[in-house]
Amino acid sequence: MTNCTTSALAKRHGRRRRMNGYTGDREPSPRIVSVFRRPDNTVCHARCGRPLSLQGVRALLEADFYCYACLAHVTIPLLVLDTMPVVAQAAF
């Protein structure tokens, strides 16, 4: 009885589709449109142009900001903080 179950299980595992290996190609990150940086490195909300308040960092992956003007929460991955657009003066 055990041999039958084992062989059926082995057949089932043999028929499973295997995932392709990781190719290492990375697609570019999407463009950031919810925030921008001023030349003095102040992170600002793109909707209203006001500075955002840093609330904290989650799991060393994301930074949580809050806009007191719009009362909106903004989460930004830490890896893209360096790629934020720098705007000299916002036209709001």
Coordinates of N, CA and C in Angstrom, one line a residue:
M1 N 0.8 -1.2 0.0 CA 0.0 0.0 0.0 C 0.9 1.3 0.0
T2 N 1.9 1.2 0.8 CA 2.8 2.4 0.8 C 3.5 2.6 -0.5
N3 N 3.9 1.6 -1.2 CA 4.6 1.8 -2.5 C 3.7 2.4 -3.5
C4 N 2.4 2.1 -3.5 CA 1.5 2.7 -4.4 C 1.3 4.2 -4.2
T5 N 1.2 4.6 -2.9 CA 1.1 6.0 -2.6 C 2.3 6.7 -2.9
T6 N 3.5 6.1 -2.6 CA 4.7 6.8 -2.9 C 5.0 7.0 -4.4
S7 N 4.6 6.0 -5.2 CA 4.9 6.1 -6.6 C 3.9 7.1 -7.2
A8 N 2.6 7.1 -6.7 CA 1.7 8.1 -7.2 C 2.2 9.5 -6.9
L9 N 2.7 9.7 -5.7 CA 3.2 11.0 -5.2 C 4.4 11.4 -6.1
A10 N 5.3 10.4 -6.4 CA 6.4 10.7 -7.2 C 6.0 11.1 -8.6
K11 N 5.0 10.4 -9.2 CA 4.5 10.8 -10.5 C 3.9 12.2 -10.5
R12 N 3.2 12.5 -9.5 CA 2.6 13.8 -9.4 C 3.6 14.9 -9.3
H13 N 4.7 14.7 -8.5 CA 5.7 15.7 -8.4 C 6.5 15.8 -9.7
G14 N 6.6 14.7 -10.5 CA 7.4 14.8 -11.7 C 6.6 15.5 -12.8
R15 N 5.3 15.7 -12.7 CA 4.5 16.4 -13.7 C 4.4 17.9 -13.4
R16 N 4.8 18.3 -12.3 CA 4.7 19.7 -12.0 C 5.5 20.6 -12.9
R17 N 5.0 21.7 -13.2 CA 5.8 22.7 -14.1 C 6.8 23.3 -13.2
R18 N 8.0 23.5 -13.8 CA 9.1 24.1 -13.1 C 9.2 25.5 -13.5
M19 N 9.5 26.4 -12.5 CA 9.7 27.8 -12.8 C 11.0 28.0 -13.6
N20 N 11.0 28.9 -14.4 CA 12.3 29.3 -15.1 C 13.3 29.9 -14.1
G21 N 14.5 29.8 -14.3 CA 15.5 30.3 -13.5 C 15.5 31.9 -13.5
Y22 N 16.1 32.5 -12.5 CA 16.1 33.9 -12.4 C 17.2 34.4 -13.5
T23 N 16.8 35.3 -14.3 CA 17.7 35.8 -15.4 C 18.6 36.9 -14.9
G24 N 18.2 37.6 -13.8 CA 19.0 38.7 -13.3 C 18.7 40.1 -14.0
D25 N 17.8 40.1 -15.0 CA 17.4 41.3 -15.6 C 16.4 42.1 -14.7
R26 N 16.7 43.3 -14.5 CA 15.8 44.2 -13.7 C 15.1 45.2 -14.6
E27 N 13.8 45.4 -14.4 CA 13.1 46.4 -15.1 C 13.4 47.7 -14.3
P28 N 13.4 48.9 -15.0 CA 13.6 50.1 -14.2 C 12.4 50.4 -13.3
S29 N 12.7 51.0 -12.2 CA 11.6 51.4 -11.2 C 10.7 52.4 -11.9
P30 N 9.4 52.3 -11.5 CA 8.5 53.4 -12.0 C 8.9 54.7 -11.5
R31 N 8.6 55.7 -12.3 CA 8.9 57.1 -12.0 C 8.1 57.5 -10.8
I32 N 8.7 58.3 -9.8 CA 8.1 58.7 -8.6 C 7.3 60.0 -9.0
V33 N 6.0 60.0 -8.7 CA 5.2 61.1 -9.0 C 4.5 61.7 -7.8
S34 N 4.5 61.0 -6.6 CA 3.8 61.5 -5.4 C 4.7 62.5 -4.6
V35 N 6.0 62.5 -4.8 CA 6.8 63.4 -4.0 C 7.9 63.9 -4.8
F36 N 8.6 64.9 -4.3 CA 9.8 65.5 -5.0 C 10.7 66.0 -3.9
R37 N 11.9 66.3 -4.3 CA 12.9 66.9 -3.3 C 13.3 68.3 -3.7
R38 N 13.4 69.1 -2.8 CA 14.0 70.5 -3.0 C 15.5 70.4 -3.0
P39 N 16.2 71.4 -3.5 CA 17.6 71.3 -3.5 C 18.2 71.2 -2.1
D40 N 17.5 71.6 -1.1 CA 18.0 71.4 0.3 C 17.6 70.0 0.9
N41 N 17.2 69.1 0.0 CA 16.9 67.7 0.4 C 15.6 67.6 1.2
T42 N 14.7 68.6 1.2 CA 13.4 68.5 1.9 C 12.5 67.7 1.0
V43 N 11.9 66.6 1.5 CA 10.9 65.8 0.8 C 9.6 66.5 0.8
C44 N 9.0 66.8 -0.4 CA 7.7 67.5 -0.4 C 6.7 66.7 -1.2
H45 N 5.4 67.0 -0.8 CA 4.3 66.3 -1.4 C 4.0 66.9 -2.8
A46 N 3.9 66.1 -3.8 CA 3.7 66.7 -5.2 C 2.3 67.3 -5.3
R47 N 1.3 66.8 -4.5 CA 0.0 67.3 -4.7 C -0.1 68.8 -4.2
C48 N 0.5 69.1 -3.1 CA 0.4 70.5 -2.6 C 1.7 71.3 -2.5
G49 N 2.8 70.6 -2.7 CA 4.1 71.3 -2.7 C 4.6 71.5 -1.3
R50 N 4.0 71.1 -0.2 CA 4.4 71.4 1.1 C 5.3 70.2 1.6
P51 N 6.2 70.6 2.6 CA 7.1 69.5 3.1 C 6.4 68.4 3.8
L52 N 6.9 67.2 3.7 CA 6.3 66.1 4.4 C 7.0 65.8 5.7
S53 N 6.3 65.3 6.6 CA 6.8 65.0 8.0 C 7.2 63.5 8.0
L54 N 8.4 63.1 8.3 CA 8.8 61.7 8.4 C 8.2 61.1 9.7
Q55 N 7.4 60.1 9.5 CA 6.7 59.4 10.7 C 7.5 58.2 11.2
G56 N 8.3 57.6 10.3 CA 9.1 56.5 10.7 C 9.5 55.6 9.5
V57 N 10.2 54.5 9.8 CA 10.7 53.6 8.8 C 10.2 52.2 9.2
R58 N 9.7 51.5 8.2 CA 9.2 50.1 8.4 C 10.1 49.1 7.9
A59 N 10.6 48.2 8.7 CA 11.4 47.1 8.3 C 12.6 47.4 7.5
L60 N 13.1 48.6 7.6 CA 14.2 49.1 6.8 C 14.0 49.0 5.3
L61 N 12.7 49.0 4.9 CA 12.3 48.9 3.5 C 11.6 50.2 3.0
E62 N 10.7 50.8 3.9 CA 9.9 51.9 3.5 C 9.9 53.0 4.5
A63 N 9.9 54.2 4.0 CA 9.8 55.4 4.9 C 8.3 55.9 4.8
D64 N 7.7 56.2 6.0 CA 6.4 56.7 6.1 C 6.4 58.2 6.3
F65 N 5.8 58.9 5.4 CA 5.7 60.4 5.6 C 4.2 60.8 5.7
Y66 N 4.0 62.0 6.3 CA 2.6 62.5 6.4 C 2.6 63.9 6.0
C67 N 1.6 64.3 5.2 CA 1.4 65.6 4.8 C 0.3 66.3 5.6
Y68 N 0.7 67.3 6.4 CA -0.2 68.0 7.3 C -1.2 68.9 6.5
A69 N -0.8 69.3 5.3 CA -1.7 70.2 4.5 C -2.8 69.4 3.9
C70 N -2.5 68.2 3.3 CA -3.5 67.4 2.7 C -4.1 66.3 3.6
L71 N -3.5 66.1 4.7 CA -3.8 65.0 5.6 C -3.7 63.7 4.9
A72 N -2.6 63.5 4.3 CA -2.4 62.3 3.5 C -1.1 61.6 4.0
H73 N -1.2 60.2 3.9 CA -0.1 59.4 4.2 C 0.6 59.0 3.0
V74 N 2.0 59.0 2.9 CA 2.7 58.7 1.8 C 3.8 57.7 2.2
T75 N 3.9 56.6 1.5 CA 4.9 55.6 1.8 C 5.9 55.5 0.6
I76 N 7.2 55.6 0.9 CA 8.2 55.6 -0.2 C 9.2 54.5 0.1
P77 N 9.5 53.6 -0.8 CA 10.5 52.6 -0.6 C 11.9 53.3 -0.5
L78 N 12.7 52.8 0.5 CA 14.0 53.5 0.7 C 14.9 53.4 -0.5
L79 N 14.8 52.4 -1.3 CA 15.7 52.2 -2.4 C 15.5 53.3 -3.5
V80 N 14.3 54.0 -3.5 CA 14.1 55.0 -4.5 C 14.2 56.4 -4.0
L81 N 14.6 56.6 -2.7 CA 14.8 57.9 -2.2 C 15.8 58.7 -3.0
D82 N 16.9 58.0 -3.5 CA 17.9 58.7 -4.2 C 17.5 59.1 -5.6
T83 N 16.4 58.4 -6.1 CA 16.0 58.7 -7.5 C 14.8 59.7 -7.5
M84 N 14.5 60.3 -6.4 CA 13.4 61.3 -6.4 C 13.8 62.5 -7.2
P85 N 12.8 63.0 -8.0 CA 13.2 64.2 -8.8 C 13.4 65.4 -7.9
V86 N 14.4 66.2 -8.3 CA 14.8 67.4 -7.5 C 14.2 68.6 -8.3
V87 N 13.4 69.4 -7.6 CA 12.7 70.5 -8.2 C 13.2 71.8 -7.5
A88 N 13.6 72.8 -8.3 CA 14.1 74.0 -7.7 C 13.0 74.8 -7.0
Q89 N 11.9 75.0 -7.7 CA 10.8 75.7 -7.1 C 9.5 75.1 -7.7
A90 N 8.6 74.7 -6.9 CA 7.4 74.1 -7.4 C 6.4 75.2 -7.8
A91 N 5.7 75.0 -8.8 CA 4.7 76.0 -9.3 C 3.3 75.5 -8.9
F92 N 2.9 75.9 -7.6 CA 1.6 75.5 -7.1 C 0.8 76.7 -6.8

